[in-house]
Amino acid sequence: MSLFKSASIVSLLTLGSRITGLVRDLLMASAFGVSGLTDAFNVAFRIPNLLRRLFGEGAFSQAFVPVLASSKARDGDEVTRRLIDAVATALAWVLVLTCVVGVLAAPLLVWALASGLDARSFDAAVLMTRWMFPYIGCMSLVALSAGILNTWRHFAVPAATPVLLNIAMILAAWLGAPWFASMGIEPIYVMALGVMVGGLLQLGVQVPALHRLGLLPRIGLGWRRVRDAWRDAGVRQVLGLMLPALLGVGVAQLSLLINTQIASHLAEGSVTWVWYADRLMEFPTALLGVALGVVLTPQLAGARASGDDARYSQMLDWGLRLVVLLALPCAAALLTFATPLIATLFHHGLFSADDVQRSALALALYGIGLVGLVAVKVLAPGYYASLDIRTPVKIAIVVLVVTQLFNLIFVPWLQHAALTLSIGLGALINALWLLRGLVRRGSYRPHAGWGVFGAQVLGATLLMSAFLVWGARHFDWIGTAALPRAGLLAALVAGAGLIYFGALLTSGLKLRQLLRR
């Protein structure tokens, strides 16, 4: 299966996940609006997600997937299966301890993330954190399964899995919230129950896929098997790589923690406004960056393990061209068309016109750094494939400091929207630094034609942006009824796509050749 076809499968299934996630957010915006209790849920949900990114698809995946891919390329399937069993055993016992500590330490975690919440919201956040904390255990094991399946080039199940969480939360908001309200229980609490059900469903669906491949991990329960797992050379290699990876991912999550802390001290609703901007920003970052990263990481690691430097560089070049081709117009759309997007999707029920404007400003400023946010997902695996996690970590630490300096400058001026601007600017710095490092060490050698390619993409993006600016200013997106507004949005987005790709083809860009390469 070609890299583009693999990336397309991941991207399409991720699109399904994002669409169901969008439906979830629409229901939540309509049912709960923006309040201190929605801030509480978003804080509580962010805590297990933060740790999931730390232990799951963050540091663990960055360390595990390259080691797994290298073992598969060099040592064969039998040795690799023993590695899987040992890693699964060690991970499972760490997760049990982590979940117990997390449930007990929930008040401290909420205070560290959002000490500015009022007393009622703080207590609600603590309770929901305790309900949802075991979710990290489910999702870390899902990350283990995804790493195995992706290495064997079975991308569909890991990419489709997040849909189950969204479906569970949709049912919780749609059916569970009225039921909780009828019993006199605060309806927002049902969302925590939905998260836990979704986590269990996501873990359960991995089992048949792994079983069919004969790769279902055998988790050791006895003391001897646990001891042997920790002594395994592969586990020690993963742990050795995880330590710098934990620092790197921890730096990124520390930035998120600081931003949430800042938002909790701004106007009530600031956490939620940024949350909805995050949700829309994650569409392009997941469909482009995450999909490419998932597909490229094991392939880059395999190329490195076999000494095929030309293939390694070619894959990076292909990935970066796709980033520029697809992320640049998305960034322009966020900058020029944020209000129509937010108004059409969320301006229903209790989500007010003021909420639209504040969320739209945060979303628009994400556009400044979107190319950087996506490019990092392609560039960082270039280092992980060489088992070099320290370099991206060092860069991430400096970027964290720079991002918070941006916050000091912009928050007094832009309030909550400054947080998204700072993240975007930091991501641009991060991506450029990673790119410079790969080029300087000779790992990545840009292929010919980047100048012409960049000019073609930039010209098409400017034409598309002019059309979107006209559409954003010419129509009343707040006052128009929901159904006509949705139809208008669909027509303008389709028109923008036609203008962009039409301009590319007119300029002579051979899309089919690029994708096949």
PDB file of C-alpha atoms in Angstrom, residues 47-48 51 55 94-110 125-134 136:
ATOM      1  CA  ILE A  47      -6.459  16.425  32.872  1.00  0.00           C
ATOM      2  CA  PRO A  48      -6.733  12.787  31.663  1.00  0.00           C
ATOM      3  CA  LEU A  51      -1.724  12.579  30.825  1.00  0.00           C
ATOM      4  CA  PHE A  55       1.912   8.451  28.531  1.00  0.00           C
ATOM      5  CA  VAL A  94       2.391   1.606  35.570  1.00  0.00           C
ATOM      6  CA  LEU A  95      -1.117   2.605  34.491  1.00  0.00           C
ATOM      7  CA  VAL A  96      -2.771   0.912  37.467  1.00  0.00           C
ATOM      8  CA  LEU A  97      -0.576   2.880  39.862  1.00  0.00           C
ATOM      9  CA  THR A  98      -1.074   6.129  37.910  1.00  0.00           C
ATOM     10  CA  CYS A  99      -4.882   5.851  37.958  1.00  0.00           C
ATOM     11  CA  VAL A 100      -4.997   5.195  41.711  1.00  0.00           C
ATOM     12  CA  VAL A 101      -2.759   8.183  42.436  1.00  0.00           C
ATOM     13  CA  GLY A 102      -4.725  10.379  40.015  1.00  0.00           C
ATOM     14  CA  VAL A 103      -8.081   9.675  41.629  1.00  0.00           C
ATOM     15  CA  LEU A 104      -6.689  10.469  45.073  1.00  0.00           C
ATOM     16  CA  ALA A 105      -4.839  13.605  43.930  1.00  0.00           C
ATOM     17  CA  ALA A 106      -7.699  15.079  41.846  1.00  0.00           C
ATOM     18  CA  PRO A 107      -8.067  18.295  43.950  1.00  0.00           C
ATOM     19  CA  LEU A 108      -4.365  19.047  43.570  1.00  0.00           C
ATOM     20  CA  LEU A 109      -4.486  18.398  39.822  1.00  0.00           C
ATOM     21  CA  VAL A 110      -7.481  20.692  39.313  1.00  0.00           C
ATOM     22  CA  ALA A 125     -14.094  19.744  38.241  1.00  0.00           C
ATOM     23  CA  VAL A 126     -12.627  17.603  41.054  1.00  0.00           C
ATOM     24  CA  LEU A 127     -15.586  15.203  40.999  1.00  0.00           C
ATOM     25  CA  MET A 128     -15.520  14.838  37.210  1.00  0.00           C
ATOM     26  CA  THR A 129     -11.732  14.374  37.222  1.00  0.00           C
ATOM     27  CA  ARG A 130     -12.143  11.434  39.592  1.00  0.00           C
ATOM     28  CA  TRP A 131     -14.788   9.876  37.389  1.00  0.00           C
ATOM     29  CA  MET A 132     -12.749  10.314  34.222  1.00  0.00           C
ATOM     30  CA  PHE A 133      -9.222   9.594  35.415  1.00  0.00           C
ATOM     31  CA  PRO A 134      -9.271   5.840  34.584  1.00  0.00           C
ATOM     32  CA  ILE A 136      -6.014   7.485  30.794  1.00  0.00           C
TER      33      ILE A 136
END
